[in-house]
Coordinates of C-alpha atoms in Angstrom, one line a residue:
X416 CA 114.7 -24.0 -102.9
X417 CA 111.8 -20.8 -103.3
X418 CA 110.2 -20.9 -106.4
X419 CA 108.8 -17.4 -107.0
X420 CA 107.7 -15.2 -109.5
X421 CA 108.0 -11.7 -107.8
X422 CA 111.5 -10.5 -108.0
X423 CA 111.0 -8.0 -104.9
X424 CA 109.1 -10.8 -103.3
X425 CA 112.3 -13.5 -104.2
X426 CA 114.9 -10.8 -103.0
X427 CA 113.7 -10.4 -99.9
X428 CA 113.1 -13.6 -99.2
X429 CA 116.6 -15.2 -100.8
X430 CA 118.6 -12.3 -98.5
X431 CA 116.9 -12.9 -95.4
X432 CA 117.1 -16.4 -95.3
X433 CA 120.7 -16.6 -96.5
X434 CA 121.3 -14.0 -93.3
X435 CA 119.1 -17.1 -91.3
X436 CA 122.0 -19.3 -92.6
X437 CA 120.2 -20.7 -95.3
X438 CA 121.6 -21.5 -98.6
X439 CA 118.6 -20.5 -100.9
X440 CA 118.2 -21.7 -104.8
X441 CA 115.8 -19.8 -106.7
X442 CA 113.6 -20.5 -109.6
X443 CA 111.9 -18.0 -111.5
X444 CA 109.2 -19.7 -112.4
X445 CA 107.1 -22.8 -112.0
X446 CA 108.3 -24.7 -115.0
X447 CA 112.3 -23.9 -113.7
X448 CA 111.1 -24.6 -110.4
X449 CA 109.4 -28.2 -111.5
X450 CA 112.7 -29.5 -113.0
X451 CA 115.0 -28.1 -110.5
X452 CA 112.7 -30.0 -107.7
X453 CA 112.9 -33.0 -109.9
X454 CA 116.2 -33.3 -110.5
X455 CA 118.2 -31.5 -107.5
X456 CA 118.0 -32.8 -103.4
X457 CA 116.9 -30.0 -101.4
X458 CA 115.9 -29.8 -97.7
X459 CA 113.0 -27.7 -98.6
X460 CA 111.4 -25.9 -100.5
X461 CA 109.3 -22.6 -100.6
X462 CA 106.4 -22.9 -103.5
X463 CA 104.2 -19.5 -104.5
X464 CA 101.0 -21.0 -105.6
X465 CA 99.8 -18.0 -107.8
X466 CA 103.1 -18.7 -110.2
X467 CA 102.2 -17.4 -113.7
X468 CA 103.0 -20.3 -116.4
X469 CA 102.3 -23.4 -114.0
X470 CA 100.4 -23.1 -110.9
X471 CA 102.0 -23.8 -107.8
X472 CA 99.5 -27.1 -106.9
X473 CA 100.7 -28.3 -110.7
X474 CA 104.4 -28.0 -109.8
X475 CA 104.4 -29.7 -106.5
X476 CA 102.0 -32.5 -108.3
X477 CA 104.7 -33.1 -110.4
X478 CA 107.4 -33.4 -107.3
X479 CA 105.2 -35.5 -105.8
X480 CA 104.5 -38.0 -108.5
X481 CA 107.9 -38.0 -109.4
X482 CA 109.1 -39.3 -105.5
X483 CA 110.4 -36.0 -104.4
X484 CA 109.7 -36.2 -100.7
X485 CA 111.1 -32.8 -99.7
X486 CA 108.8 -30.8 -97.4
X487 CA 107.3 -27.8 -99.0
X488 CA 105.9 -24.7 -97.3
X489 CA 103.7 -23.1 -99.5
X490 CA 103.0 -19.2 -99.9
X491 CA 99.2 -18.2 -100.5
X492 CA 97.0 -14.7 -100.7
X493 CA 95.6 -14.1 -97.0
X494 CA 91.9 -14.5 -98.3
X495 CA 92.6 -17.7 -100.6
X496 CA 91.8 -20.3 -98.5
X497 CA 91.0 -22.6 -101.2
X498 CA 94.4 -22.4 -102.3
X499 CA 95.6 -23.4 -98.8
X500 CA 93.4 -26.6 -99.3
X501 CA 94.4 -27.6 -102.8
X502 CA 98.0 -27.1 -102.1
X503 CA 97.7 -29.3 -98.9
X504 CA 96.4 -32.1 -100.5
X505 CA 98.4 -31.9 -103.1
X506 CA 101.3 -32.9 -100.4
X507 CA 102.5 -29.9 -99.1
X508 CA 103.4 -29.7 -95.5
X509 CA 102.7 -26.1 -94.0
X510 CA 101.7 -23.0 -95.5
X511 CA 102.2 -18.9 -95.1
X512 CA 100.1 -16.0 -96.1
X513 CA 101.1 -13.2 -97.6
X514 CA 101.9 -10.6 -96.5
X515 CA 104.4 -12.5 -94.2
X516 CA 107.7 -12.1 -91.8
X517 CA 111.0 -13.3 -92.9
X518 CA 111.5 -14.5 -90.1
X519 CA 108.2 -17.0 -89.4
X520 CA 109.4 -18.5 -92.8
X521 CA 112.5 -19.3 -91.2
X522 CA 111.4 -20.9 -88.3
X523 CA 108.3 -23.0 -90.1
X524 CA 111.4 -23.8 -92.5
X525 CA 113.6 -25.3 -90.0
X526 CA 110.4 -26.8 -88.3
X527 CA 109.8 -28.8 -91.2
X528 CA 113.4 -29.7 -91.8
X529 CA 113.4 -30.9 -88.1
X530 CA 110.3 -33.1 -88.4
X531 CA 111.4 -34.9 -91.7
X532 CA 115.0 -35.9 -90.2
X533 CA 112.4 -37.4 -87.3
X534 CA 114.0 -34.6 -84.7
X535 CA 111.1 -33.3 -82.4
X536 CA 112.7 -31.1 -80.5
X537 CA 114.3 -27.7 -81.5
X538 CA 117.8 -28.5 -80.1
X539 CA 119.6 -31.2 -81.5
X540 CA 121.9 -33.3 -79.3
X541 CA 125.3 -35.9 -79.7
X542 CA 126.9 -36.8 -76.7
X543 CA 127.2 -33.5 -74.8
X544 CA 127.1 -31.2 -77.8
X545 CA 124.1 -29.3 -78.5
X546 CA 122.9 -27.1 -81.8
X547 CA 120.3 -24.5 -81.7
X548 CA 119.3 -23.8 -85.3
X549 CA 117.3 -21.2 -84.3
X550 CA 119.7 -19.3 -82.3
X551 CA 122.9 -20.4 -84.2
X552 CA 124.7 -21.5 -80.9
X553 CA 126.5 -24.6 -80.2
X554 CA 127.7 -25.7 -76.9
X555 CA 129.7 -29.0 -75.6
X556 CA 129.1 -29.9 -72.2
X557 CA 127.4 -26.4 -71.4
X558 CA 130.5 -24.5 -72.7
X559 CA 129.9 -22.3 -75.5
X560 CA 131.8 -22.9 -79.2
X561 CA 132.6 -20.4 -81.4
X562 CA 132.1 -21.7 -84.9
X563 CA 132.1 -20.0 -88.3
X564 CA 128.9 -19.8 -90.3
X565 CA 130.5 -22.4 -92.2
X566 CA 131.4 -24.7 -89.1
X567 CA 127.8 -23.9 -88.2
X568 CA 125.8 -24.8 -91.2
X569 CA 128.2 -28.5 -91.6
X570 CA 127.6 -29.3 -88.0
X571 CA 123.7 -28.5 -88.6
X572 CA 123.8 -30.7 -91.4
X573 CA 125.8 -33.7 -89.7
X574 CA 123.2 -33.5 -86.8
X575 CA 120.1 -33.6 -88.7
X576 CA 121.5 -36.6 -90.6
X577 CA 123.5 -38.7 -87.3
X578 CA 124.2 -42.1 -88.4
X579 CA 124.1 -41.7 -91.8
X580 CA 127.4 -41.7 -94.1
X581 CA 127.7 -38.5 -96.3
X582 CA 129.6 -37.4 -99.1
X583 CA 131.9 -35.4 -100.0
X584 CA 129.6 -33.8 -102.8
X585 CA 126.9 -34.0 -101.0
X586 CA 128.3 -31.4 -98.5
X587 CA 129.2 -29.0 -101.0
X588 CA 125.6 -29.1 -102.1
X589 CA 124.6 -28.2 -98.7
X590 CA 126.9 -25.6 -98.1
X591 CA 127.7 -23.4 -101.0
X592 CA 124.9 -22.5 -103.8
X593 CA 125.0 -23.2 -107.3
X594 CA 126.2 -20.0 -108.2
X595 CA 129.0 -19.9 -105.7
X596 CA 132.9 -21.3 -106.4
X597 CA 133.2 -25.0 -104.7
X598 CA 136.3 -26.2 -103.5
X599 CA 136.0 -30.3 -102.6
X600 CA 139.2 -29.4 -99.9
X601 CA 137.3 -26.9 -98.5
X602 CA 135.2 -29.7 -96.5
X603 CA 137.9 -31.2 -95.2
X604 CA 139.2 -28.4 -93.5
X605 CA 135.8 -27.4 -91.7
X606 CA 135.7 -30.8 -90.8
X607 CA 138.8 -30.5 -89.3
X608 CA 138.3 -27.2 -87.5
X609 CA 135.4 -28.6 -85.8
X610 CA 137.4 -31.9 -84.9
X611 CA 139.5 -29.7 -82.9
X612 CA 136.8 -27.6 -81.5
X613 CA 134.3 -30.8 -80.7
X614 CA 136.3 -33.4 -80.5
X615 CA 138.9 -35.6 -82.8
X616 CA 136.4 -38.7 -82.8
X617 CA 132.9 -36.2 -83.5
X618 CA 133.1 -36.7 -87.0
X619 CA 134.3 -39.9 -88.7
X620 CA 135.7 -40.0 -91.8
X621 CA 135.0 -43.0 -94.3
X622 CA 137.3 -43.4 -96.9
X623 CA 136.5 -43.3 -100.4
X624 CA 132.4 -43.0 -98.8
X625 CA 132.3 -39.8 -97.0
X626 CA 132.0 -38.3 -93.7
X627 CA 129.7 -39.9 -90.5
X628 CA 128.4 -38.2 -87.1
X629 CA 130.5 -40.3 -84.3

């Protein structure tokens, strides 16, 4: 999620991480971006501090208090350092100045998403299959795969989360936006295009529960 109240600022942003293989929410606005935070599951989330109806610190405050345990990367002025301190110990993970790079917010962004799955390192692993977020590669046993964006992004999300059953809906959350047209079959059939690419017994399928990494 980026909660930001510069439209130029949010555009850029929202294109170049959706070209990073995000999918990006935005709220205009602190008090959109407080009850979107409190009431949807994101990965992360991108919070301006200098927001013009409720401050940035007030807004993660509010996630916070409310058990939202997402990590949040925080955008600041270069010469507020203050800012930097009162939105770190209001619980926020990392932080970027402005003026910043696309890209940097990518990488901090997946940083962070690594480090709260408990990943440390920035290639994920099952069996001989490896994921390079960063890159956007996949390879079983040191051949390369060719997978969609699609394939990419619900393999990414299967390895960040092995072990753990998933949904159906929670999928779709994950891989199309609000704003975009979902179709529940549509996860079945990336699931089975990467069955056939990876492996029939990568992905295991609980039924009436969801989906599970081996």
């Amino acid at each position: 999620m980026l909660v930001e109240d510069d439209p130029e600022i949010a555009k850029r942003l929202t294109e170049g991480l959706r070209e990073a293989g995000f999918v990006v929410e935005h709220a205009a606005d602190g008090e959109m971006g407080a009850a979107l935070g409190g009431s949807e599951d994101f990965d992360a989330a991108i919070l301006d501090l200098g927001l013009p109806d409720v401050q940035g610190v007030e807004v993660l405050r509010r996630w916070r208090k409310s058990g939202r345990a997402m990590p949040v990367l925080i955008l600041t002025a270069r010469s507020s350092w203050t800012e930097k301190v009162d939105g770190l110990n209001a619980g926020a993970d990392d932080y970027i100045t402005k003026p910043f790079h696309v890209p940097e917010v990518a990488a901090r962004l997946r940083a962070l998403i690594r480090r709260s799955s408990g990943k440390s390192t920035p290639t994920m692993t099952f069996r001989d299959i490896e994921l390079s977020p960063a890159s956007g590669t996949v390879t079983a046993a040191g051949t390369p795969v060719d997978l969609t964006a699609h394939e990419f992004r619900l393999l990414n999300y299967f390895m960040h989360r092995q072990g753990r059953v998933i949904s159906q809906s929670e999928l779709l959350d994950h891989l199309y936006g609000y704003d975009q047209e979902r179709d529940p079959n549509t996860i079945e059939v990336y699931v089975g295009r990467l069955r056939k690419k990876l492996g029939r017994d990568v992905i295991k399928t609980l039924r009436g529960l969801g989906y599970r990494l081996g």
